[in-house]
Each structure stands twice: as structure tokens, then as C-alpha cells.
């Protein structure tokens, strides 16, 4: 097994098979900051850690990706929380307000 570091493959996703010109096949193990796909079609689906579907409902296509670690939106730009989410643990519910929105 040979480990090769290759840069500049912006369209390659984590876990994707890559074939080079001479016929060598490899698997992308990178975790670049913009390599996580996002889309409305992920809602209600079951995926693994590589964002691959594991619910048997077919492949998910996404053309947009976002940063893995991105800052949370500011408090002013967030929607209001009208319904609290109760965890059932008094210590958490009293110290950390969690909202459904």
C-alpha cells in the first residue's frame, strides 16, 4: 500500500474512488474544509459519517458544499424560539435553554 499526498482535486469527495491517467486507482481520504455536501435532499435521510446514504433510498446528489467547522450565526440573525425543547433532565433544562425552531 502506498500513501500519496495530492493537492488540487477540489471536486473529489471524502471516500470517493479516484483513477489516475496511468490506471492507478485510489481512494480519497482527505477531509478538506469545504468537502461536506449540503442540500435540502438530506432532510429525512439516514447517512453515514462520509455523507453517503445508508437508508436504502438511493443516492443523494448535491452540488453545494460547506465548511465543516463554520461559525454559528449571530444571535440577532437567528429566528425566535417560541417552543422550548425539554430533555427531561432538570439540570440541563434549567441551565441550557434549548429551543425548537
Short mmCIF file of C-alpha atoms in Angstrom, two decimals:
data_model
loop_
_atom_site.label_atom_id
_atom_site.label_comp_id
_atom_site.label_asym_id
_atom_site.label_seq_id
_atom_site.Cartn_x
_atom_site.Cartn_y
_atom_site.Cartn_z
CA UNK A 1 0.00 0.00 0.00
CA UNK A 2 1.31 3.43 -0.95
CA UNK A 3 0.20 6.70 0.57
CA UNK A 4 0.29 9.69 -1.77
CA UNK A 5 -0.47 13.31 -0.93
CA UNK A 6 -2.16 15.05 -3.87
CA UNK A 7 -3.42 18.62 -3.87
CA UNK A 8 -5.79 20.45 -6.22
CA UNK A 9 -8.61 17.91 -6.55
CA UNK A 10 -11.32 20.31 -5.39
CA UNK A 11 -14.24 18.28 -6.75
CA UNK A 12 -13.24 15.00 -5.04
CA UNK A 13 -15.29 13.97 -2.01
CA UNK A 14 -14.09 12.00 1.01
CA UNK A 15 -14.24 8.27 0.28
CA UNK A 16 -14.52 8.73 -3.49
CA UNK A 17 -12.57 6.44 -5.83
CA UNK A 18 -10.03 8.27 -7.97
CA UNK A 19 -8.42 6.87 -11.14
CA UNK A 20 -5.23 8.42 -12.45
CA UNK A 21 -4.08 8.62 -16.09
CA UNK A 22 -1.81 5.55 -15.87
CA UNK A 23 -4.67 3.44 -14.47
CA UNK A 24 -3.80 3.56 -10.77
CA UNK A 25 -6.91 3.58 -8.59
CA UNK A 26 -7.03 5.17 -5.16
CA UNK A 27 -9.47 6.36 -2.55
CA UNK A 28 -9.63 9.95 -1.33
CA UNK A 29 -9.09 10.09 2.41
CA UNK A 30 -8.87 13.84 2.59
CA UNK A 31 -11.11 15.89 4.78
CA UNK A 32 -10.76 19.31 3.21
CA UNK A 33 -12.62 22.14 4.87
CA UNK A 34 -15.14 22.54 2.03
CA UNK A 35 -15.75 18.85 1.39
CA UNK A 36 -19.05 18.31 3.18
CA UNK A 37 -22.05 18.25 0.82
CA UNK A 38 -25.21 20.11 1.82
CA UNK A 39 -28.66 20.08 0.26
CA UNK A 40 -32.35 20.03 1.16
CA UNK A 41 -32.47 16.42 -0.11
CA UNK A 42 -30.53 15.29 3.00
CA UNK A 43 -33.54 16.13 5.20
CA UNK A 44 -35.16 12.92 6.44
CA UNK A 45 -32.37 10.70 5.10
CA UNK A 46 -30.02 8.43 7.05
CA UNK A 47 -26.36 8.91 6.15
CA UNK A 48 -23.02 7.65 7.43
CA UNK A 49 -20.00 9.73 8.51
CA UNK A 50 -18.97 10.20 4.87
CA UNK A 51 -22.40 11.65 3.94
CA UNK A 52 -23.30 8.51 1.98
CA UNK A 53 -26.91 7.27 2.29
CA UNK A 54 -27.44 4.08 4.29
CA UNK A 55 -31.24 4.03 4.31
CA UNK A 56 -31.66 2.15 1.02
CA UNK A 57 -33.50 5.04 -0.67
CA UNK A 58 -30.90 5.65 -3.38
CA UNK A 59 -28.06 8.08 -3.93
CA UNK A 60 -28.14 11.72 -2.86
CA UNK A 61 -26.97 14.36 -5.32
CA UNK A 62 -25.66 17.65 -4.03
CA UNK A 63 -23.80 20.35 -5.91
CA UNK A 64 -23.10 22.60 -2.92
CA UNK A 65 -20.61 22.09 -0.11
CA UNK A 66 -19.94 23.97 3.09
CA UNK A 67 -17.22 24.30 5.69
CA UNK A 68 -17.08 21.50 8.23
CA UNK A 69 -16.35 23.95 11.03
CA UNK A 70 -18.29 27.13 10.44
CA UNK A 71 -19.20 29.81 12.94
CA UNK A 72 -22.71 29.84 14.37
CA UNK A 73 -24.98 32.64 13.17
CA UNK A 74 -25.12 35.69 15.38
CA UNK A 75 -27.90 35.94 17.96
CA UNK A 76 -29.62 38.79 16.08
CA UNK A 77 -29.86 36.87 12.78
CA UNK A 78 -31.40 33.75 14.37
CA UNK A 79 -35.11 33.03 14.42
CA UNK A 80 -37.01 33.45 17.67
CA UNK A 81 -37.60 30.35 19.79
CA UNK A 82 -41.28 30.03 20.62
CA UNK A 83 -41.28 26.41 21.81
CA UNK A 84 -38.75 25.06 24.33
CA UNK A 85 -37.31 21.58 23.87
CA UNK A 86 -37.43 19.62 27.11
CA UNK A 87 -34.71 16.99 27.50
CA UNK A 88 -36.21 15.50 30.65
CA UNK A 89 -33.08 16.26 32.65
CA UNK A 90 -33.79 19.10 35.07
CA UNK A 91 -30.11 20.07 35.33
CA UNK A 92 -29.85 20.55 31.57
CA UNK A 93 -33.30 22.10 31.06
CA UNK A 94 -32.68 24.73 33.77
CA UNK A 95 -29.12 25.66 32.76
CA UNK A 96 -29.12 25.31 28.97
CA UNK A 97 -32.24 26.54 27.19
CA UNK A 98 -32.79 24.55 24.01
CA UNK A 99 -35.46 25.61 21.57
CA UNK A 100 -37.41 24.04 18.73
CA UNK A 101 -37.27 26.25 15.68
#
